[in-house]
Amino acid sequence: MGKIKSNKEFEQITVLIEEARNRAFHKVNEHLVLLYFKVGSIVSARVLEGIWGDSTVDELALYIESKYAGLKGFNRRGLYRMKQFFEIYSDEKFVSTLSTQLQKTENEAITIVPTLLAQLPWSSHLIIISKTKTPEERIFYIQSAITEKWSVRDLERQLNSAVFERTVLASKKVSTVLTQLP
């Protein structure tokens, strides 16, 4: 019989398992956000063209439920959230602001939007959409959440403490002081 190894030796394997699980979770989340963006785009286009109304969206929700029993998030409310998600992030003001901040053309910004959005979980987007009002504010929180690796709770805490407003005010105070220097 072999010698029993210490937990320390086994820890390397558990770290690998945990890292693989996290990568898999992030990949799944990325695909879900992109799926929601695409579904939102279809629902938005059909409603905007007048092809679909509320009852058609209800029918779609029931159809999805019948095909995929137990699948969550594709009820009437979820479908309208996906529509809102698409409309907010494909809005001309959002894309224009994003292109200015990234120093890209608007066409380049349009292609970047889904990739950028896929870096955050759906629950983060729901919080950003519900608690922000301007494209600048949304972009600030999206970029901050990505670069700072904020959890959903961290993001909500930052939104509730008005980090965007404080950052904007702080930069305005600094800029006015700089203009007064000789």
Short mmCIF file of N, CA, C and O in Angstrom, two decimals, residues 9-133:
data_model
loop_
_atom_site.label_atom_id
_atom_site.label_comp_id
_atom_site.label_asym_id
_atom_site.label_seq_id
_atom_site.Cartn_x
_atom_site.Cartn_y
_atom_site.Cartn_z
N GLU A 9 -0.60 18.29 -0.69
CA GLU A 9 -0.26 17.75 -2.00
C GLU A 9 -1.50 17.66 -2.90
O GLU A 9 -1.40 17.78 -4.11
N PHE A 10 -2.65 17.43 -2.30
CA PHE A 10 -3.89 17.32 -3.06
C PHE A 10 -4.45 18.69 -3.45
O PHE A 10 -5.26 18.81 -4.35
N GLU A 11 -4.01 19.72 -2.74
CA GLU A 11 -4.53 21.06 -2.96
C GLU A 11 -4.32 21.53 -4.40
O GLU A 11 -5.16 22.21 -4.96
N GLN A 12 -3.21 21.15 -5.00
CA GLN A 12 -2.92 21.55 -6.38
C GLN A 12 -4.03 21.07 -7.32
O GLN A 12 -4.46 21.81 -8.21
N ILE A 13 -4.50 19.86 -7.11
CA ILE A 13 -5.57 19.31 -7.95
C ILE A 13 -6.87 20.07 -7.72
O ILE A 13 -7.57 20.42 -8.68
N THR A 14 -7.19 20.36 -6.47
CA THR A 14 -8.44 21.07 -6.19
C THR A 14 -8.40 22.49 -6.74
O THR A 14 -9.44 23.01 -7.17
N VAL A 15 -7.24 23.12 -6.76
CA VAL A 15 -7.09 24.46 -7.35
C VAL A 15 -7.37 24.38 -8.85
O VAL A 15 -8.09 25.23 -9.40
N LEU A 16 -6.85 23.37 -9.52
CA LEU A 16 -7.09 23.19 -10.96
C LEU A 16 -8.59 22.99 -11.24
O LEU A 16 -9.13 23.55 -12.19
N ILE A 17 -9.22 22.19 -10.40
CA ILE A 17 -10.66 21.93 -10.57
C ILE A 17 -11.44 23.23 -10.42
O ILE A 17 -12.31 23.55 -11.23
N GLU A 18 -11.11 23.99 -9.38
CA GLU A 18 -11.81 25.25 -9.12
C GLU A 18 -11.61 26.24 -10.26
O GLU A 18 -12.55 26.91 -10.70
N GLU A 19 -10.40 26.34 -10.77
CA GLU A 19 -10.12 27.26 -11.89
C GLU A 19 -10.90 26.85 -13.13
O GLU A 19 -11.46 27.69 -13.83
N ALA A 20 -10.96 25.56 -13.42
CA ALA A 20 -11.71 25.07 -14.58
C ALA A 20 -13.21 25.34 -14.42
O ALA A 20 -13.87 25.75 -15.37
N ARG A 21 -13.71 25.13 -13.22
CA ARG A 21 -15.13 25.41 -12.96
C ARG A 21 -15.44 26.89 -13.18
O ARG A 21 -16.45 27.23 -13.76
N ASN A 22 -14.57 27.76 -12.69
CA ASN A 22 -14.78 29.21 -12.85
C ASN A 22 -14.74 29.62 -14.32
O ASN A 22 -15.56 30.42 -14.76
N ARG A 23 -13.79 29.06 -15.07
CA ARG A 23 -13.72 29.38 -16.51
C ARG A 23 -14.97 28.90 -17.23
O ARG A 23 -15.52 29.60 -18.08
N ALA A 24 -15.44 27.72 -16.89
CA ALA A 24 -16.66 27.17 -17.50
C ALA A 24 -17.87 28.05 -17.16
O ALA A 24 -18.68 28.36 -18.04
N PHE A 25 -17.97 28.47 -15.91
CA PHE A 25 -19.07 29.33 -15.49
C PHE A 25 -19.05 30.64 -16.27
O PHE A 25 -20.08 31.10 -16.76
N HIS A 26 -17.86 31.24 -16.41
CA HIS A 26 -17.75 32.51 -17.14
C HIS A 26 -18.11 32.34 -18.62
O HIS A 26 -18.73 33.22 -19.22
N LYS A 27 -17.72 31.23 -19.21
CA LYS A 27 -18.05 30.97 -20.62
C LYS A 27 -19.55 30.82 -20.80
O LYS A 27 -20.13 31.37 -21.75
N VAL A 28 -20.18 30.06 -19.92
CA VAL A 28 -21.63 29.87 -19.99
C VAL A 28 -22.32 31.22 -19.84
O VAL A 28 -23.23 31.56 -20.61
N ASN A 29 -21.88 32.01 -18.87
CA ASN A 29 -22.47 33.33 -18.64
C ASN A 29 -22.30 34.23 -19.86
O ASN A 29 -23.23 34.93 -20.25
N GLU A 30 -21.13 34.19 -20.45
CA GLU A 30 -20.86 34.98 -21.66
C GLU A 30 -21.85 34.63 -22.77
O GLU A 30 -22.44 35.51 -23.39
N HIS A 31 -22.07 33.34 -22.98
CA HIS A 31 -23.00 32.89 -24.03
C HIS A 31 -24.44 33.26 -23.70
O HIS A 31 -25.22 33.59 -24.60
N LEU A 32 -24.80 33.21 -22.41
CA LEU A 32 -26.15 33.60 -22.02
C LEU A 32 -26.40 35.08 -22.29
O LEU A 32 -27.45 35.45 -22.83
N VAL A 33 -25.45 35.93 -21.94
CA VAL A 33 -25.61 37.37 -22.16
C VAL A 33 -25.74 37.65 -23.66
O VAL A 33 -26.60 38.43 -24.08
N LEU A 34 -24.92 36.98 -24.47
CA LEU A 34 -25.02 37.16 -25.92
C LEU A 34 -26.36 36.65 -26.45
O LEU A 34 -26.97 37.26 -27.33
N LEU A 35 -26.84 35.53 -25.91
CA LEU A 35 -28.15 35.00 -26.28
C LEU A 35 -29.24 36.00 -25.94
O LEU A 35 -30.11 36.29 -26.78
N TYR A 36 -29.20 36.56 -24.74
CA TYR A 36 -30.21 37.53 -24.33
C TYR A 36 -30.18 38.77 -25.22
O TYR A 36 -31.21 39.34 -25.54
N PHE A 37 -28.99 39.19 -25.63
CA PHE A 37 -28.85 40.34 -26.52
C PHE A 37 -29.50 40.04 -27.88
O PHE A 37 -30.24 40.85 -28.42
N LYS A 38 -29.26 38.83 -28.40
CA LYS A 38 -29.83 38.44 -29.70
C LYS A 38 -31.35 38.27 -29.62
O LYS A 38 -32.08 38.72 -30.51
N VAL A 39 -31.82 37.63 -28.57
CA VAL A 39 -33.27 37.47 -28.38
C VAL A 39 -33.91 38.85 -28.25
O VAL A 39 -34.95 39.13 -28.87
N GLY A 40 -33.29 39.72 -27.47
CA GLY A 40 -33.79 41.09 -27.30
C GLY A 40 -33.86 41.82 -28.62
O GLY A 40 -34.80 42.58 -28.88
N SER A 41 -32.87 41.59 -29.47
CA SER A 41 -32.85 42.23 -30.78
C SER A 41 -34.02 41.78 -31.65
O SER A 41 -34.67 42.57 -32.31
N ILE A 42 -34.32 40.50 -31.62
CA ILE A 42 -35.43 39.95 -32.42
C ILE A 42 -36.77 40.47 -31.88
O ILE A 42 -37.61 40.96 -32.65
N VAL A 43 -36.96 40.38 -30.57
CA VAL A 43 -38.22 40.84 -29.98
C VAL A 43 -38.39 42.34 -30.24
O VAL A 43 -39.47 42.78 -30.64
N SER A 44 -37.32 43.11 -30.06
CA SER A 44 -37.38 44.55 -30.28
C SER A 44 -37.77 44.88 -31.72
O SER A 44 -38.65 45.71 -31.95
N ALA A 45 -37.13 44.22 -32.67
CA ALA A 45 -37.42 44.48 -34.08
C ALA A 45 -38.87 44.14 -34.42
O ALA A 45 -39.56 44.91 -35.10
N ARG A 46 -39.36 42.98 -33.94
CA ARG A 46 -40.73 42.56 -34.25
C ARG A 46 -41.76 43.51 -33.64
O ARG A 46 -42.76 43.84 -34.28
N VAL A 47 -41.50 43.95 -32.40
CA VAL A 47 -42.43 44.87 -31.73
C VAL A 47 -42.38 46.23 -32.42
O VAL A 47 -43.41 46.84 -32.68
N LEU A 48 -41.17 46.70 -32.73
CA LEU A 48 -41.00 48.00 -33.37
C LEU A 48 -41.68 48.04 -34.74
O LEU A 48 -42.31 49.03 -35.10
N GLU A 49 -41.58 46.95 -35.49
CA GLU A 49 -42.21 46.87 -36.81
C GLU A 49 -43.72 46.69 -36.73
O GLU A 49 -44.41 46.73 -37.75
N GLY A 50 -44.22 46.45 -35.52
CA GLY A 50 -45.65 46.25 -35.35
C GLY A 50 -46.10 44.84 -35.68
O GLY A 50 -47.29 44.56 -35.74
N ILE A 51 -45.15 43.95 -35.90
CA ILE A 51 -45.47 42.56 -36.23
C ILE A 51 -45.94 41.84 -34.97
O ILE A 51 -46.83 41.01 -35.02
N TRP A 52 -45.30 42.16 -33.84
CA TRP A 52 -45.64 41.53 -32.57
C TRP A 52 -46.19 42.56 -31.61
O TRP A 52 -45.75 43.70 -31.57
N GLY A 53 -47.14 42.10 -30.80
CA GLY A 53 -47.66 42.90 -29.70
C GLY A 53 -47.47 42.13 -28.41
O GLY A 53 -46.79 41.09 -28.38
N ASP A 54 -48.10 42.61 -27.34
CA ASP A 54 -47.98 41.95 -26.04
C ASP A 54 -48.42 40.50 -26.08
O ASP A 54 -47.79 39.62 -25.49
N SER A 55 -49.51 40.24 -26.78
CA SER A 55 -50.03 38.88 -26.80
C SER A 55 -49.07 37.93 -27.53
O SER A 55 -48.94 36.76 -27.15
N THR A 56 -48.37 38.42 -28.55
CA THR A 56 -47.41 37.58 -29.26
C THR A 56 -46.21 37.26 -28.37
O THR A 56 -45.71 36.14 -28.38
N VAL A 57 -45.77 38.24 -27.60
CA VAL A 57 -44.66 38.00 -26.67
C VAL A 57 -45.09 36.98 -25.62
O VAL A 57 -44.31 36.09 -25.26
N ASP A 58 -46.34 37.09 -25.16
CA ASP A 58 -46.88 36.08 -24.22
C ASP A 58 -46.88 34.70 -24.86
O ASP A 58 -46.52 33.71 -24.23
N GLU A 59 -47.31 34.62 -26.13
CA GLU A 59 -47.33 33.35 -26.85
C GLU A 59 -45.92 32.78 -26.98
O GLU A 59 -45.71 31.57 -26.83
N LEU A 60 -44.95 33.65 -27.27
CA LEU A 60 -43.55 33.21 -27.37
C LEU A 60 -43.09 32.62 -26.04
O LEU A 60 -42.46 31.56 -26.02
N ALA A 61 -43.41 33.29 -24.96
CA ALA A 61 -43.02 32.80 -23.63
C ALA A 61 -43.62 31.42 -23.37
O ALA A 61 -42.93 30.51 -22.88
N LEU A 62 -44.89 31.25 -23.72
CA LEU A 62 -45.54 29.95 -23.53
C LEU A 62 -44.94 28.88 -24.44
O LEU A 62 -44.77 27.72 -24.04
N TYR A 63 -44.61 29.28 -25.67
CA TYR A 63 -44.00 28.34 -26.62
C TYR A 63 -42.64 27.86 -26.10
O TYR A 63 -42.35 26.66 -26.13
N ILE A 64 -41.83 28.79 -25.63
CA ILE A 64 -40.51 28.42 -25.09
C ILE A 64 -40.67 27.51 -23.88
O ILE A 64 -39.97 26.51 -23.75
N GLU A 65 -41.64 27.85 -23.03
CA GLU A 65 -41.89 27.03 -21.84
C GLU A 65 -42.31 25.61 -22.23
O GLU A 65 -41.89 24.64 -21.61
N SER A 66 -43.11 25.48 -23.30
CA SER A 66 -43.55 24.14 -23.71
C SER A 66 -42.40 23.33 -24.32
O SER A 66 -42.35 22.12 -24.18
N LYS A 67 -41.49 24.02 -25.00
CA LYS A 67 -40.35 23.32 -25.62
C LYS A 67 -39.26 23.00 -24.62
O LYS A 67 -38.55 22.01 -24.77
N TYR A 68 -39.07 23.88 -23.62
CA TYR A 68 -37.99 23.73 -22.64
C TYR A 68 -38.55 23.89 -21.23
O TYR A 68 -38.33 24.91 -20.58
N ALA A 69 -39.26 22.87 -20.79
CA ALA A 69 -39.87 22.92 -19.46
C ALA A 69 -38.79 23.16 -18.40
O ALA A 69 -37.72 22.55 -18.43
N GLY A 70 -39.07 24.07 -17.52
CA GLY A 70 -38.12 24.35 -16.44
C GLY A 70 -37.08 25.41 -16.77
O GLY A 70 -36.32 25.82 -15.90
N LEU A 71 -37.02 25.84 -18.02
CA LEU A 71 -36.06 26.89 -18.41
C LEU A 71 -36.53 28.21 -17.84
O LEU A 71 -37.66 28.63 -18.07
N LYS A 72 -35.68 28.86 -17.09
CA LYS A 72 -36.07 30.10 -16.42
C LYS A 72 -35.62 31.31 -17.22
O LYS A 72 -34.67 31.26 -17.98
N GLY A 73 -36.31 32.42 -17.03
CA GLY A 73 -35.91 33.69 -17.62
C GLY A 73 -36.55 34.02 -18.95
O GLY A 73 -36.36 35.11 -19.47
N PHE A 74 -37.30 33.09 -19.52
CA PHE A 74 -37.90 33.34 -20.82
C PHE A 74 -39.41 33.54 -20.71
O PHE A 74 -40.15 33.30 -21.66
N ASN A 75 -39.85 34.00 -19.56
CA ASN A 75 -41.25 34.36 -19.40
C ASN A 75 -41.45 35.76 -20.01
O ASN A 75 -40.52 36.36 -20.54
N ARG A 76 -42.66 36.26 -19.94
CA ARG A 76 -42.98 37.57 -20.54
C ARG A 76 -42.05 38.66 -20.00
O ARG A 76 -41.47 39.42 -20.76
N ARG A 77 -41.89 38.70 -18.70
CA ARG A 77 -41.04 39.71 -18.06
C ARG A 77 -39.59 39.59 -18.53
O ARG A 77 -38.93 40.58 -18.84
N GLY A 78 -39.09 38.36 -18.58
CA GLY A 78 -37.71 38.12 -19.01
C GLY A 78 -37.48 38.53 -20.45
O GLY A 78 -36.45 39.13 -20.79
N LEU A 79 -38.44 38.23 -21.31
CA LEU A 79 -38.32 38.60 -22.72
C LEU A 79 -38.31 40.13 -22.89
O LEU A 79 -37.55 40.66 -23.69
N TYR A 80 -39.16 40.82 -22.11
CA TYR A 80 -39.15 42.28 -22.19
C TYR A 80 -37.87 42.87 -21.61
O TYR A 80 -37.39 43.91 -22.07
N ARG A 81 -37.27 42.20 -20.62
CA ARG A 81 -35.97 42.65 -20.10
C ARG A 81 -34.89 42.49 -21.18
O ARG A 81 -34.01 43.34 -21.31
N MET A 82 -34.95 41.40 -21.91
CA MET A 82 -33.98 41.18 -23.00
C MET A 82 -34.16 42.25 -24.07
O MET A 82 -33.17 42.77 -24.61
N LYS A 83 -35.39 42.58 -24.37
CA LYS A 83 -35.70 43.64 -25.34
C LYS A 83 -35.12 44.97 -24.84
O LYS A 83 -34.45 45.68 -25.59
N GLN A 84 -35.36 45.28 -23.59
CA GLN A 84 -34.83 46.52 -22.99
C GLN A 84 -33.30 46.52 -23.00
O GLN A 84 -32.67 47.53 -23.33
N PHE A 85 -32.71 45.40 -22.66
CA PHE A 85 -31.25 45.22 -22.67
C PHE A 85 -30.68 45.55 -24.04
O PHE A 85 -29.74 46.34 -24.18
N PHE A 86 -31.28 44.97 -25.07
CA PHE A 86 -30.83 45.24 -26.43
C PHE A 86 -31.02 46.72 -26.79
O PHE A 86 -30.12 47.35 -27.34
N GLU A 87 -32.18 47.26 -26.51
CA GLU A 87 -32.49 48.63 -26.91
C GLU A 87 -31.59 49.65 -26.21
O GLU A 87 -31.14 50.62 -26.84
N ILE A 88 -31.30 49.44 -24.95
CA ILE A 88 -30.44 50.37 -24.21
C ILE A 88 -29.03 50.36 -24.77
O ILE A 88 -28.42 51.40 -25.00
N TYR A 89 -28.50 49.15 -25.00
CA TYR A 89 -27.10 49.05 -25.41
C TYR A 89 -26.88 49.17 -26.92
O TYR A 89 -25.74 49.21 -27.38
N SER A 90 -27.95 49.23 -27.69
CA SER A 90 -27.78 49.48 -29.13
C SER A 90 -28.28 50.88 -29.49
O SER A 90 -28.22 51.27 -30.65
N ASP A 91 -28.74 51.60 -28.48
CA ASP A 91 -29.22 52.97 -28.68
C ASP A 91 -28.09 53.84 -29.24
O ASP A 91 -26.92 53.71 -28.86
N GLU A 92 -28.45 54.74 -30.12
CA GLU A 92 -27.48 55.63 -30.77
C GLU A 92 -26.65 56.42 -29.76
O GLU A 92 -25.44 56.59 -29.92
N LYS A 93 -27.29 56.92 -28.70
CA LYS A 93 -26.57 57.70 -27.68
C LYS A 93 -25.53 56.85 -26.97
O LYS A 93 -24.41 57.30 -26.71
N PHE A 94 -25.89 55.61 -26.64
CA PHE A 94 -24.96 54.72 -25.96
C PHE A 94 -23.77 54.41 -26.87
O PHE A 94 -22.62 54.51 -26.47
N VAL A 95 -24.06 54.02 -28.11
CA VAL A 95 -22.99 53.66 -29.06
C VAL A 95 -22.09 54.86 -29.34
O VAL A 95 -20.87 54.74 -29.38
N SER A 96 -22.69 56.03 -29.51
CA SER A 96 -21.92 57.25 -29.77
C SER A 96 -21.00 57.58 -28.59
O SER A 96 -19.81 57.89 -28.77
N THR A 97 -21.53 57.49 -27.38
CA THR A 97 -20.73 57.76 -26.18
C THR A 97 -19.61 56.73 -26.05
O THR A 97 -18.46 57.09 -25.74
N LEU A 98 -19.92 55.48 -26.31
CA LEU A 98 -18.92 54.43 -26.23
C LEU A 98 -17.83 54.65 -27.27
O LEU A 98 -16.64 54.52 -26.96
N SER A 99 -18.21 55.01 -28.49
CA SER A 99 -17.20 55.22 -29.54
C SER A 99 -16.29 56.39 -29.18
O SER A 99 -15.09 56.35 -29.42
N THR A 100 -16.85 57.44 -28.57
CA THR A 100 -16.04 58.59 -28.15
C THR A 100 -15.06 58.17 -27.07
O THR A 100 -13.87 58.50 -27.14
N GLN A 101 -15.54 57.44 -26.07
CA GLN A 101 -14.68 57.03 -24.97
C GLN A 101 -13.60 56.05 -25.40
O GLN A 101 -12.48 56.09 -24.90
N LEU A 102 -13.93 55.17 -26.33
CA LEU A 102 -12.95 54.18 -26.81
C LEU A 102 -12.13 54.69 -27.99
O LEU A 102 -11.25 53.99 -28.47
N GLN A 103 -12.48 55.89 -28.47
CA GLN A 103 -11.83 56.48 -29.65
C GLN A 103 -11.91 55.53 -30.85
O GLN A 103 -10.91 55.22 -31.49
N LYS A 104 -13.13 55.10 -31.11
CA LYS A 104 -13.43 54.21 -32.24
C LYS A 104 -14.52 54.86 -33.07
O LYS A 104 -15.21 55.77 -32.62
N THR A 105 -14.69 54.36 -34.29
CA THR A 105 -15.82 54.83 -35.10
C THR A 105 -17.09 54.21 -34.52
O THR A 105 -17.02 53.23 -33.76
N GLU A 106 -18.23 54.75 -34.88
CA GLU A 106 -19.49 54.20 -34.36
C GLU A 106 -19.72 52.78 -34.85
O GLU A 106 -20.25 51.95 -34.12
N ASN A 107 -19.30 52.47 -36.08
CA ASN A 107 -19.43 51.09 -36.58
C ASN A 107 -18.56 50.13 -35.77
O ASN A 107 -18.98 49.02 -35.47
N GLU A 108 -17.35 50.57 -35.42
CA GLU A 108 -16.48 49.73 -34.58
C GLU A 108 -17.10 49.54 -33.20
O GLU A 108 -17.07 48.45 -32.65
N ALA A 109 -17.67 50.62 -32.66
CA ALA A 109 -18.31 50.55 -31.35
C ALA A 109 -19.48 49.59 -31.35
O ALA A 109 -19.67 48.82 -30.41
N ILE A 110 -20.27 49.60 -32.43
CA ILE A 110 -21.43 48.70 -32.54
C ILE A 110 -20.96 47.24 -32.46
O ILE A 110 -21.60 46.42 -31.81
N THR A 111 -19.85 46.93 -33.12
CA THR A 111 -19.36 45.54 -33.09
C THR A 111 -18.75 45.18 -31.74
O THR A 111 -18.73 44.02 -31.37
N ILE A 112 -18.27 46.17 -31.00
CA ILE A 112 -17.65 45.93 -29.69
C ILE A 112 -18.71 45.69 -28.61
O ILE A 112 -18.46 44.96 -27.66
N VAL A 113 -19.88 46.29 -28.76
CA VAL A 113 -20.91 46.26 -27.71
C VAL A 113 -21.18 44.84 -27.19
O VAL A 113 -21.05 44.60 -25.98
N PRO A 114 -21.53 43.86 -28.02
CA PRO A 114 -21.82 42.53 -27.47
C PRO A 114 -20.62 41.92 -26.73
O PRO A 114 -20.80 41.30 -25.68
N THR A 115 -19.42 42.11 -27.25
CA THR A 115 -18.22 41.58 -26.61
C THR A 115 -18.02 42.22 -25.24
O THR A 115 -17.69 41.55 -24.27
N LEU A 116 -18.23 43.52 -25.18
CA LEU A 116 -18.11 44.25 -23.92
C LEU A 116 -19.15 43.76 -22.92
O LEU A 116 -18.84 43.47 -21.77
N LEU A 117 -20.38 43.65 -23.36
CA LEU A 117 -21.48 43.23 -22.48
C LEU A 117 -21.29 41.81 -21.96
O LEU A 117 -21.66 41.51 -20.83
N ALA A 118 -20.72 40.95 -22.78
CA ALA A 118 -20.55 39.54 -22.40
C ALA A 118 -19.55 39.34 -21.27
O ALA A 118 -19.48 38.27 -20.69
N GLN A 119 -18.83 40.40 -20.93
CA GLN A 119 -17.83 40.29 -19.85
C GLN A 119 -18.45 40.41 -18.46
O GLN A 119 -17.77 40.21 -17.46
N LEU A 120 -19.74 40.76 -18.41
CA LEU A 120 -20.42 40.88 -17.12
C LEU A 120 -21.59 39.90 -17.06
O LEU A 120 -22.22 39.63 -18.08
N PRO A 121 -21.92 39.43 -15.87
CA PRO A 121 -23.08 38.55 -15.76
C PRO A 121 -24.38 39.30 -15.98
O PRO A 121 -24.46 40.52 -15.80
N TRP A 122 -25.39 38.57 -16.36
CA TRP A 122 -26.72 39.12 -16.63
C TRP A 122 -27.23 39.91 -15.43
O TRP A 122 -27.79 40.99 -15.58
N SER A 123 -27.04 39.39 -14.23
CA SER A 123 -27.55 40.08 -13.04
C SER A 123 -26.89 41.45 -12.88
O SER A 123 -27.53 42.40 -12.42
N SER A 124 -25.63 41.60 -13.28
CA SER A 124 -24.98 42.91 -13.23
C SER A 124 -25.65 43.87 -14.21
O SER A 124 -25.87 45.04 -13.89
N HIS A 125 -25.97 43.38 -15.38
CA HIS A 125 -26.64 44.24 -16.37
C HIS A 125 -28.01 44.68 -15.89
O HIS A 125 -28.41 45.83 -16.10
N LEU A 126 -28.74 43.78 -15.24
CA LEU A 126 -30.05 44.14 -14.73
C LEU A 126 -29.94 45.26 -13.70
O LEU A 126 -30.74 46.19 -13.69
N ILE A 127 -28.93 45.19 -12.87
CA ILE A 127 -28.71 46.24 -11.86
C ILE A 127 -28.32 47.55 -12.53
O ILE A 127 -28.85 48.61 -12.21
N ILE A 128 -27.39 47.48 -13.49
CA ILE A 128 -26.96 48.70 -14.18
C ILE A 128 -28.13 49.35 -14.91
O ILE A 128 -28.34 50.55 -14.82
N ILE A 129 -28.91 48.55 -15.62
CA ILE A 129 -30.06 49.08 -16.36
C ILE A 129 -31.07 49.74 -15.42
O ILE A 129 -31.59 50.81 -15.70
N SER A 130 -31.31 49.11 -14.29
CA SER A 130 -32.35 49.63 -13.40
C SER A 130 -31.89 50.84 -12.58
O SER A 130 -32.72 51.65 -12.17
N LYS A 131 -30.58 51.00 -12.36
CA LYS A 131 -30.12 52.06 -11.46
C LYS A 131 -29.36 53.19 -12.14
O LYS A 131 -28.86 54.08 -11.46
N THR A 132 -29.23 53.16 -13.46
CA THR A 132 -28.52 54.23 -14.16
C THR A 132 -29.46 54.91 -15.14
O THR A 132 -30.46 54.33 -15.56
N LYS A 133 -29.08 56.12 -15.52
CA LYS A 133 -29.94 56.88 -16.41
C LYS A 133 -29.27 57.31 -17.71
O LYS A 133 -29.92 57.45 -18.72
#
